[in-house]
Coordinates of C-alpha atoms and ligand atoms in Angstrom, one line a residue:
M1 CA 17.0 -20.4 8.1
T2 CA 16.9 -24.3 8.3
T3 CA 18.2 -26.2 5.4
G4 CA 14.8 -27.5 4.9
T5 CA 13.1 -24.0 4.3
S6 CA 16.1 -22.9 2.2
D7 CA 15.3 -25.9 -0.3
R8 CA 11.7 -24.8 -0.4
V9 CA 12.7 -21.4 -1.0
R10 CA 14.9 -22.2 -3.6
A11 CA 12.2 -24.5 -5.4
L12 CA 9.8 -21.4 -5.1
L13 CA 12.2 -19.0 -6.4
A14 CA 12.9 -21.3 -9.2
D15 CA 9.4 -21.0 -10.6
V16 CA 8.9 -17.2 -10.2
P17 CA 9.3 -15.4 -13.5
T18 CA 12.3 -12.8 -13.4
D19 CA 12.0 -11.2 -16.7
L20 CA 9.7 -8.3 -17.9
L21 CA 6.1 -9.3 -19.1
V22 CA 5.3 -7.7 -22.5
D23 CA 2.6 -8.4 -24.5
G24 CA 1.9 -11.7 -22.8
N25 CA 5.7 -12.7 -23.1
W26 CA 8.3 -12.9 -20.7
V27 CA 11.5 -11.3 -22.0
P28 CA 15.0 -10.0 -21.1
A29 CA 15.5 -6.3 -20.8
A30 CA 16.7 -5.0 -24.0
S31 CA 20.2 -3.9 -22.4
G32 CA 20.5 -7.5 -21.1
R33 CA 21.2 -6.3 -17.8
R34 CA 20.0 -7.7 -14.4
I35 CA 19.4 -6.6 -10.8
D36 CA 20.1 -8.6 -7.7
V37 CA 17.2 -9.1 -5.1
L38 CA 18.2 -9.4 -1.5
N39 CA 16.9 -11.3 1.5
P40 CA 16.8 -8.4 4.3
A41 CA 17.1 -11.3 7.1
T42 CA 20.6 -12.6 5.6
E43 CA 21.7 -9.7 3.3
E44 CA 22.1 -12.5 0.6
P45 CA 21.1 -12.2 -3.0
I46 CA 18.0 -14.7 -3.7
A47 CA 17.3 -13.9 -7.2
S48 CA 18.1 -11.6 -10.4
I49 CA 15.6 -9.9 -12.2
A50 CA 15.6 -7.9 -15.6
D51 CA 16.6 -4.4 -15.3
G52 CA 14.3 -2.7 -17.6
G53 CA 15.0 0.7 -19.6
E54 CA 13.2 3.3 -21.7
D55 CA 13.3 1.0 -24.7
D56 CA 11.3 -1.6 -22.8
A57 CA 9.0 0.9 -21.2
L58 CA 8.1 2.2 -24.5
R59 CA 7.3 -1.2 -25.9
A60 CA 5.2 -1.9 -23.1
V61 CA 3.0 1.2 -23.2
E62 CA 2.6 0.8 -26.9
V63 CA 1.1 -2.6 -26.4
A64 CA -0.9 -1.5 -23.7
A65 CA -2.5 1.4 -25.7
R66 CA -2.8 -1.2 -28.7
V67 CA -4.9 -3.8 -26.6
Q68 CA -7.1 -1.0 -24.7
R69 CA -9.7 -0.9 -27.4
S70 CA -10.6 -4.8 -27.7
W71 CA -9.9 -5.4 -23.9
G72 CA -12.2 -2.3 -22.9
R73 CA -14.9 -4.1 -25.0
T74 CA -14.9 -7.5 -23.2
A75 CA -17.9 -8.5 -21.4
P76 CA -17.8 -7.4 -17.7
R77 CA -18.7 -10.9 -16.7
E78 CA -15.5 -12.4 -18.6
R79 CA -13.2 -9.8 -16.6
S80 CA -15.2 -10.7 -13.5
E81 CA -14.2 -14.5 -13.9
I82 CA -10.6 -13.8 -14.7
L83 CA -10.4 -11.9 -11.5
R84 CA -12.3 -14.5 -9.7
S85 CA -10.0 -17.4 -11.0
A86 CA -6.9 -15.1 -9.9
F87 CA -8.5 -15.0 -6.4
D88 CA -8.9 -18.7 -6.0
L89 CA -5.0 -19.4 -7.8
V90 CA -3.5 -16.8 -5.1
M91 CA -5.4 -18.4 -2.1
A92 CA -4.5 -21.9 -3.3
R93 CA -0.9 -20.8 -3.3
Q94 CA -1.1 -18.9 -0.1
E95 CA 1.7 -20.7 1.6
D96 CA 4.1 -20.3 -1.3
L97 CA 3.4 -16.6 -2.0
A98 CA 3.7 -16.0 1.8
L99 CA 7.1 -17.5 2.2
L100 CA 8.3 -15.8 -1.3
M101 CA 7.2 -12.4 0.3
T102 CA 8.9 -13.1 3.7
T103 CA 11.9 -14.2 1.6
E104 CA 12.1 -10.6 -0.3
M105 CA 10.9 -8.4 2.1
G106 CA 11.3 -9.7 5.7
K107 CA 8.0 -9.7 7.4
P108 CA 7.3 -12.6 9.7
L109 CA 5.1 -15.6 7.7
A110 CA 2.1 -15.0 9.7
E111 CA 2.0 -11.7 8.5
A112 CA 3.0 -12.5 4.9
R113 CA 0.1 -14.9 4.9
G114 CA -2.3 -12.0 6.0
E115 CA -1.0 -9.9 3.1
V116 CA -1.7 -12.8 0.6
A117 CA -5.3 -13.0 1.8
Y118 CA -5.8 -9.3 1.9
A119 CA -4.3 -9.0 -1.6
A120 CA -6.5 -11.8 -2.9
E121 CA -9.7 -10.1 -1.5
F122 CA -9.0 -7.2 -3.6
L123 CA -9.2 -9.6 -6.6
R124 CA -12.5 -11.1 -5.4
W125 CA -14.1 -7.7 -4.4
F126 CA -13.3 -6.4 -7.8
S127 CA -14.6 -9.4 -9.5
E128 CA -18.0 -8.8 -7.8
E129 CA -17.6 -4.8 -9.0
A130 CA -16.9 -5.5 -12.4
V131 CA -20.6 -6.5 -13.1
R132 CA -22.1 -3.6 -11.1
I133 CA -20.5 -0.7 -12.9
G134 CA -23.8 1.6 -13.3
G135 CA -24.9 4.7 -15.0
D136 CA -28.0 6.9 -14.7
A137 CA -30.4 8.5 -16.8
T138 CA -32.5 11.7 -15.9
V139 CA -34.1 14.6 -17.4
S140 CA -33.0 18.1 -17.4
G141 CA -34.6 20.6 -14.9
D142 CA -36.9 22.1 -17.8
G143 CA -37.8 18.6 -19.1
G144 CA -36.4 19.1 -22.2
T145 CA -33.4 17.0 -22.6
R146 CA -32.7 13.3 -21.5
I147 CA -29.2 13.0 -19.6
I148 CA -27.9 9.6 -19.8
C149 CA -24.5 8.8 -18.3
T150 CA -22.4 5.8 -18.7
R151 CA -19.0 4.6 -17.3
E152 CA -16.1 3.9 -19.6
P153 CA -12.7 2.6 -18.9
V154 CA -10.2 5.5 -18.4
G155 CA -7.8 3.8 -20.8
P156 CA -4.2 2.5 -20.1
C157 CA -2.9 2.9 -16.6
V158 CA 0.5 3.4 -15.4
L159 CA 0.8 1.5 -12.1
V160 CA 3.8 2.3 -9.5
T161 CA 4.0 0.4 -6.1
P162 CA 6.2 0.5 -3.1
W163 CA 7.9 -2.2 -1.2
N164 CA 6.4 -2.3 1.9
F165 CA 3.3 -4.5 0.8
P166 CA 4.8 -6.4 -1.9
L167 CA 1.7 -8.2 -3.3
A168 CA -1.4 -6.1 -1.8
M169 CA -0.5 -2.8 -3.2
G170 CA -0.4 -4.1 -6.7
A171 CA -3.6 -6.2 -6.3
R172 CA -5.4 -3.1 -5.0
K173 CA -4.7 -1.3 -8.4
I174 CA -4.5 -4.5 -10.9
G175 CA -8.2 -5.7 -9.3
P176 CA -10.1 -2.4 -10.1
A177 CA -8.2 -1.8 -13.6
I178 CA -9.1 -5.3 -14.8
A179 CA -12.9 -4.8 -13.6
A180 CA -12.9 -1.5 -15.2
G181 CA -11.5 -2.7 -18.7
C182 CA -8.3 -0.8 -18.5
T183 CA -4.8 -2.2 -19.8
M184 CA -1.7 -1.8 -17.4
V185 CA 1.8 -0.9 -17.3
F186 CA 3.2 -1.9 -14.0
K187 CA 6.4 -1.3 -12.2
P188 CA 6.9 -2.8 -8.9
S189 CA 9.6 -1.9 -6.4
E190 CA 13.1 -3.0 -7.4
L191 CA 13.5 -4.3 -3.6
T192 CA 10.6 -6.5 -3.5
P193 CA 9.7 -7.4 -7.1
L194 CA 9.2 -11.2 -6.8
S195 CA 5.7 -11.2 -5.4
S196 CA 4.4 -9.0 -8.1
L197 CA 5.9 -11.0 -10.7
A198 CA 4.4 -14.1 -9.4
L199 CA 0.9 -12.5 -9.5
A200 CA 1.3 -11.4 -13.0
E201 CA 2.0 -15.1 -13.9
I202 CA -1.2 -16.1 -11.7
L203 CA -3.3 -13.4 -13.8
R204 CA -1.9 -15.0 -17.2
E205 CA -3.0 -18.5 -15.7
A206 CA -6.4 -17.1 -14.8
G207 CA -6.9 -16.4 -18.5
L208 CA -5.9 -12.6 -18.7
P209 CA -5.4 -11.9 -22.4
D210 CA -1.7 -10.8 -23.7
G211 CA -0.8 -7.4 -23.4
V212 CA -3.7 -6.2 -20.8
L213 CA -1.0 -6.4 -17.9
N214 CA 2.8 -5.5 -18.7
V215 CA 5.3 -5.6 -16.1
V216 CA 8.5 -3.6 -16.2
T217 CA 11.3 -4.0 -13.5
T218 CA 14.3 -1.5 -13.4
S219 CA 17.1 -0.1 -11.0
D220 CA 16.2 3.1 -12.5
P221 CA 12.5 4.0 -11.8
G222 CA 12.4 7.4 -13.7
S223 CA 13.8 5.8 -16.9
V224 CA 10.8 3.5 -17.0
V225 CA 8.0 5.6 -15.5
G226 CA 9.2 9.0 -17.1
P227 CA 8.6 7.7 -20.7
W228 CA 5.3 6.3 -19.7
L229 CA 4.1 9.5 -18.3
A230 CA 5.5 11.4 -21.3
S231 CA 4.5 8.9 -23.9
G232 CA 0.7 10.5 -24.2
L233 CA -0.4 6.8 -24.6
A234 CA -1.2 6.2 -21.1
R235 CA -4.5 7.8 -19.5
K236 CA -3.9 7.5 -15.8
L237 CA -1.3 7.3 -13.1
T238 CA -1.9 5.2 -10.0
F239 CA 0.9 5.5 -7.6
T240 CA 1.5 4.2 -4.1
G241 CA 4.8 5.4 -2.3
S242 CA 6.6 8.4 -0.9
T243 CA 5.0 11.8 -1.0
A244 CA 8.3 13.3 -2.6
V245 CA 8.1 10.8 -5.5
G246 CA 4.5 11.1 -5.7
I247 CA 4.5 14.8 -6.1
K248 CA 7.2 14.6 -8.6
L249 CA 5.1 12.0 -10.8
L250 CA 1.9 14.3 -10.3
G251 CA 3.8 17.1 -12.1
Q252 CA 5.0 14.5 -14.9
A253 CA 1.3 13.5 -15.2
A254 CA 0.1 16.9 -15.5
Q255 CA 1.7 17.3 -19.0
H256 CA -0.9 15.1 -20.4
V257 CA -3.6 16.0 -18.0
M258 CA -3.8 12.2 -16.7
R259 CA -6.4 11.0 -14.2
T260 CA -4.0 10.8 -11.0
S261 CA -4.5 8.6 -7.9
L262 CA -1.7 9.0 -5.2
E263 CA -1.4 6.9 -1.9
L264 CA 1.2 8.7 -0.2
G265 CA 3.1 8.7 3.1
G266 CA 1.3 9.1 6.7
N267 CA 2.2 10.5 9.9
A268 CA -0.5 8.7 11.9
P269 CA -1.5 10.1 15.4
F270 CA -2.7 7.3 17.9
I271 CA -4.5 9.0 20.6
V272 CA -5.1 7.4 23.8
F273 CA -7.4 9.3 26.4
D274 CA -7.2 8.4 29.9
D275 CA -11.0 7.1 30.0
A276 CA -9.7 4.3 27.3
D277 CA -10.0 0.6 27.9
L278 CA -6.2 0.3 28.1
D279 CA -6.1 -3.4 27.4
A280 CA -7.7 -2.7 24.1
A281 CA -5.6 0.5 23.5
V282 CA -2.4 -1.8 24.3
E283 CA -3.7 -4.4 21.6
G284 CA -4.4 -1.7 19.0
A285 CA -1.1 0.0 19.7
M286 CA 0.8 -3.2 19.0
V287 CA -1.1 -3.8 15.9
A288 CA -1.2 0.1 14.6
K289 CA 2.6 0.1 15.3
M290 CA 4.1 -3.3 14.3
R291 CA 2.3 -4.3 11.7
N292 CA 4.9 -4.9 8.9
M293 CA 7.7 -4.1 11.6
G294 CA 6.0 -0.6 11.6
E295 CA 7.0 -0.2 7.8
A296 CA 3.4 1.0 7.1
C297 CA 2.1 4.1 5.8
T298 CA -0.7 3.5 8.3
A299 CA 1.8 2.9 11.3
A300 CA 1.0 4.9 14.3
N301 CA 3.9 7.4 14.2
R302 CA 2.9 9.4 17.2
I303 CA 1.4 7.9 20.1
L304 CA -0.3 10.5 22.0
V305 CA -1.2 9.7 25.6
Q306 CA -3.3 11.6 28.1
R307 CA -1.0 12.4 31.0
G308 CA -2.9 10.5 33.9
V309 CA -2.3 6.9 31.7
A310 CA 1.0 7.7 30.4
D311 CA 3.1 5.9 32.6
Q312 CA 1.0 2.9 32.6
L313 CA 0.7 2.6 29.0
A314 CA 4.6 3.1 28.6
A315 CA 5.2 0.4 30.9
R316 CA 2.4 -2.0 29.4
L317 CA 3.7 -1.3 25.8
A318 CA 7.3 -1.8 26.9
E319 CA 6.6 -5.3 28.2
R320 CA 4.6 -6.3 24.9
M321 CA 7.4 -5.1 22.9
G322 CA 10.2 -6.1 24.7
G323 CA 8.7 -9.8 24.4
L324 CA 8.6 -10.0 20.9
V325 CA 10.8 -12.6 19.0
V326 CA 13.0 -10.8 16.5
G327 CA 14.5 -13.0 13.7
D328 CA 14.2 -14.2 10.2
G329 CA 10.6 -14.0 9.5
A330 CA 10.6 -17.6 7.8
D331 CA 11.4 -19.0 11.1
D332 CA 8.8 -20.5 13.2
G333 CA 7.7 -18.0 16.1
V334 CA 9.6 -14.8 14.8
Q335 CA 7.3 -11.8 15.6
V336 CA 9.4 -9.2 14.1
G337 CA 11.6 -9.4 11.0
P338 CA 14.2 -7.2 9.4
L339 CA 13.8 -3.5 7.9
V340 CA 14.2 -3.6 4.3
G341 CA 17.7 -2.1 3.8
P342 CA 20.6 -0.3 5.4
P343 CA 19.0 3.1 4.5
A344 CA 15.9 2.3 6.4
L345 CA 18.0 1.2 9.4
D346 CA 20.1 4.2 9.5
K347 CA 16.9 6.4 9.2
V348 CA 15.4 4.8 12.3
E349 CA 18.6 4.8 14.2
R350 CA 19.0 8.6 13.6
L351 CA 15.3 9.2 14.5
V352 CA 15.9 7.4 17.9
G353 CA 19.1 9.0 18.5
D354 CA 17.5 12.6 17.8
A355 CA 14.6 12.0 20.1
V356 CA 16.6 10.9 23.0
A357 CA 19.1 13.9 22.6
R358 CA 15.9 16.2 22.7
G359 CA 14.7 14.6 26.1
A360 CA 12.9 11.1 25.2
T361 CA 13.5 8.0 27.7
V362 CA 14.1 4.8 26.3
V363 CA 11.8 2.2 27.9
T364 CA 13.0 -0.9 25.9
G365 CA 15.1 -1.5 23.0
G366 CA 16.8 1.4 21.4
S367 CA 19.3 0.0 19.2
R368 CA 20.4 -2.7 16.5
P369 CA 20.7 -6.3 17.6
D370 CA 24.2 -7.9 17.1
R371 CA 23.3 -10.1 14.2
P372 CA 23.4 -10.1 10.4
G373 CA 20.3 -8.6 8.7
W374 CA 18.9 -5.1 8.9
F375 CA 17.2 -5.6 12.2
F376 CA 16.2 -3.0 14.4
T377 CA 15.1 -3.9 18.4
P378 CA 11.3 -3.1 19.0
T379 CA 11.6 0.4 20.9
V380 CA 9.6 2.1 23.2
L381 CA 10.2 5.9 23.8
A382 CA 8.3 7.9 26.4
D383 CA 8.2 11.5 26.8
V384 CA 9.0 12.3 23.1
R385 CA 9.1 16.2 22.7
R386 CA 7.4 17.8 19.9
D387 CA 10.3 19.3 18.3
S388 CA 11.7 15.8 17.6
A389 CA 12.4 14.7 14.1
L390 CA 10.2 11.8 14.1
M391 CA 7.2 14.0 14.8
S392 CA 7.3 15.2 11.4
E393 CA 9.0 12.1 9.5
E394 CA 7.7 8.7 8.8
I395 CA 9.7 6.3 11.5
F396 CA 8.9 3.1 9.3
G397 CA 10.4 1.1 11.9
P398 CA 9.6 -0.7 15.1
V399 CA 9.7 2.3 17.3
A400 CA 6.9 3.6 19.7
A401 CA 7.0 7.1 20.1
L402 CA 5.0 8.3 23.1
V403 CA 4.0 12.0 23.5
P404 CA 2.2 13.2 26.6
F405 CA -0.7 15.5 26.6
D406 CA -3.4 17.0 29.0
T407 CA -6.5 18.1 27.2
E408 CA -8.6 17.1 24.2
E409 CA -7.9 20.3 22.7
E410 CA -4.3 19.8 22.8
A411 CA -4.3 16.3 21.6
L412 CA -6.2 17.4 18.4
E413 CA -3.7 20.4 17.8
I414 CA -0.6 17.9 18.0
A415 CA -2.6 15.5 15.9
N416 CA -3.3 17.8 13.0
D417 CA 0.1 19.7 13.3
T418 CA 1.3 17.5 10.1
D419 CA 1.5 18.0 6.4
W420 CA 0.2 14.4 6.3
G421 CA -3.4 13.1 6.9
L422 CA -3.7 9.5 6.0
V423 CA -5.2 8.1 9.2
G424 CA -5.6 9.0 12.9
Y425 CA -6.6 6.2 15.6
L426 CA -8.3 6.9 18.9
Y427 CA -9.2 5.3 22.2
T428 CA -11.9 6.5 24.3
R429 CA -14.8 5.0 26.2
D430 CA -16.7 8.1 25.4
V431 CA -19.0 8.0 22.6
D432 CA -19.7 11.6 22.1
R433 CA -15.8 12.2 22.5
G434 CA -15.2 9.3 20.0
F435 CA -17.2 11.1 17.2
R436 CA -16.1 14.6 18.3
V437 CA -12.5 13.6 17.8
S438 CA -12.8 11.6 15.0
E439 CA -14.7 14.5 12.9
A440 CA -11.8 17.1 13.9
M441 CA -8.9 14.9 12.9
E442 CA -7.7 15.9 9.4
V443 CA -7.2 12.5 7.9
G444 CA -8.9 10.2 5.3
M445 CA -9.5 7.4 7.8
V446 CA -10.2 7.1 11.5
G447 CA -9.6 4.1 13.7
L448 CA -12.0 4.5 16.8
N449 CA -11.0 2.0 19.3
T450 CA -9.4 -0.2 16.7
G451 CA -5.6 -0.1 15.3
L452 CA -6.5 -1.6 12.1
V453 CA -8.5 0.2 9.1
S454 CA -7.2 -1.8 5.9
N455 CA -10.0 -3.2 4.8
P456 CA -10.8 -4.2 0.8
A457 CA -14.3 -3.4 1.3
A458 CA -13.3 0.0 2.5
P459 CA -12.1 3.3 0.7
F460 CA -8.4 3.6 1.7
G461 CA -7.0 6.9 1.0
G462 CA -5.7 10.2 2.7
V463 CA -6.0 13.9 2.5
K464 CA -3.5 16.9 2.6
A465 CA 0.3 15.4 1.5
S466 CA -1.2 12.0 1.9
G467 CA -2.6 11.5 -1.6
L468 CA -5.6 11.9 -3.9
G469 CA -8.3 9.6 -4.5
R470 CA -9.3 6.4 -2.9
E471 CA -8.6 2.4 -3.5
G472 CA -11.0 -0.3 -2.4
G473 CA -14.6 -0.2 -1.5
R474 CA -17.4 0.8 -3.6
V475 CA -15.5 4.0 -4.9
G476 CA -12.2 2.1 -5.8
I477 CA -13.4 1.1 -9.4
E478 CA -14.3 4.7 -10.1
E479 CA -10.8 5.8 -10.2
F480 CA -10.5 3.9 -13.3
L481 CA -13.8 4.9 -15.1
E482 CA -14.8 8.1 -16.8
I483 CA -18.4 9.3 -17.0
K484 CA -19.7 9.7 -20.5
Y485 CA -23.0 11.8 -20.5
L486 CA -25.1 11.8 -23.5
A487 CA -27.6 14.6 -23.8
M488 CA -30.9 13.9 -26.2
P489 CA -33.6 16.2 -26.9
R490 CA -36.9 14.9 -25.1
R491 CA -40.4 15.4 -26.6
T492 CA -43.4 14.1 -24.8
L493 CA -46.2 12.6 -26.4
G494 CA -49.9 13.8 -25.9
Ligands
LIG501 P1 9.3 5.2 -3.0 O1 8.5 6.7 -3.1 O2 10.5 5.5 -2.6 O3 9.1 4.4 -4.1 C1 7.9 3.8 -4.6 C2 7.8 3.4 -6.0 O4 8.5 4.6 -6.7 C3 8.7 2.5 -6.3 O5 8.6 1.5 -7.3 C4 10.1 3.1 -6.7 O6 10.9 2.4 -7.7 C5 9.4 4.2 -7.5 N1 10.1 5.5 -7.6 C6 11.0 6.0 -6.9 N2 11.7 7.0 -7.4 C7 11.0 7.1 -8.7 C8 11.1 8.3 -9.7 N3 11.8 9.3 -9.9 N4 10.3 8.1 -11.0 C9 9.3 7.0 -11.0 N5 9.3 6.0 -10.0 C10 10.0 6.4 -8.8 O7 8.8 4.8 -1.8 P2 9.0 3.4 -0.7 O8 10.1 3.6 0.1 O9 9.0 2.2 -2.1 O10 7.6 3.1 0.0 C11 7.4 3.6 1.2 C12 6.5 4.8 1.1 O11 5.4 4.3 0.6 C13 6.3 5.3 2.5 O12 6.2 6.6 2.4 C14 4.9 5.0 2.8 O13 4.3 5.7 3.4 C15 4.4 4.8 1.3 N6 3.2 4.0 1.3 C16 1.9 4.6 1.1 C17 0.7 3.7 1.1 C18 -0.5 4.4 1.1 O14 -1.5 3.4 0.6 N7 -0.9 5.5 1.2 C19 1.0 2.3 1.2 C20 2.2 2.0 1.3 C21 3.2 2.5 1.2

């Protein structure tokens, strides 16, 4: 990092709140404890945030429950305007927010800028949805009853987010919750909390009333989220993170029969048929694999390639991957940043070692570069065997694993041979095959001749162990609304 950048980062960090947000005030944790936040490119501490616990959690959820009544009755236009102002503020500070994100999470600045815009778009999208919450009125089959349906906010929500998209994952939940009229208690990841804390402060500036959004950071997630779910005060859980933690929280939410949305892990197949436009497939694979250094639930975990083009795809991907500039994401020209921490790095090393031990060939990369920070060199593995651990575990790193196949049926069989079902990608020039394979893939989202599906206007979410519910799109707000049905006898005149 250059001295100029360091000064700028220091100035930015000085402005970010590092305490808990409860009832509109930034307050230290009751215990007085703090947690260090590290820069994964340097392994150095960059900030110290409040380490909340059960007492802080209970205060926050009591506030959210108290404020729900008045907040739920605000005019939709008022909620819409707050979100729209927040969108404007986020975009006005895009550069600062991007640098903050890169410093706490590692992704290159260009990608961080993209995430800031993506996150902001959820605020704008849901500002537009706030004033379009619909209902309907109909008449029963026998004509004797009026059936009038309205939508009400589901109530106080528990928001829990992962570290890999530090701004967008929170915005994707906060946007619809505000639009629907729900209050919130929010626990961002302890690894990358600063972007979320900055967003909370922006929402305050945008006019969000005290107590609507409460934020508790902690080194012990169970001691905060557990009491929220057990309190009986929150009515909804919306979680993004690993399947293992999601399953645990689903069980806890069941105690109070809470509405639950889960955005969990993935194991995306990326299928390249031999009739594909290979230029487009290579471009798509680079995006689907390398966005966020491979640390994405949508990352192409298994690149299935028809045997006729397997060598060509491996060579072309290796050329592109091998040419990527690895380094501190804050530095100009860097295309691949560090992984989030030592456990992530250990996991990638283990999965590559296992695949090679089972017969895969390293076409490029395959190891850690010799430098400080949690870096892994962009890697292409060819001829990956189906019994390799990375076929059933999220790699979450810059490793493209190529698995050869012969027929369409075989590709589909491999693609669906997983507990997960978030997204699948396929490249083909045959329209009929494109639809056929898309329909047969057991996933919530399909990228047909594209390596990017994330879009605020689209319903994001998975099937099987990848989750419950959808975020974004026209349906995103529904997750935060309950339908109330009013029955009324109907007598006709004349
Ligand atoms: P994680 O499950 O370890 O953590 C997610 C959040 O849960 C964090 O805030 C963490 O502090 C909290 N948490 C952890 N243990 C908890 C507990 N016992 N009780 C309550 N909260 C707890 O996941 P992660 O490592 O932060 O994120 C990576 C995972 O997230 C990957 O599996 C990835 O696929 C998934 N993910 C999914 C989506 C999606 O939209 N489907 C998006 C991004 C990431």
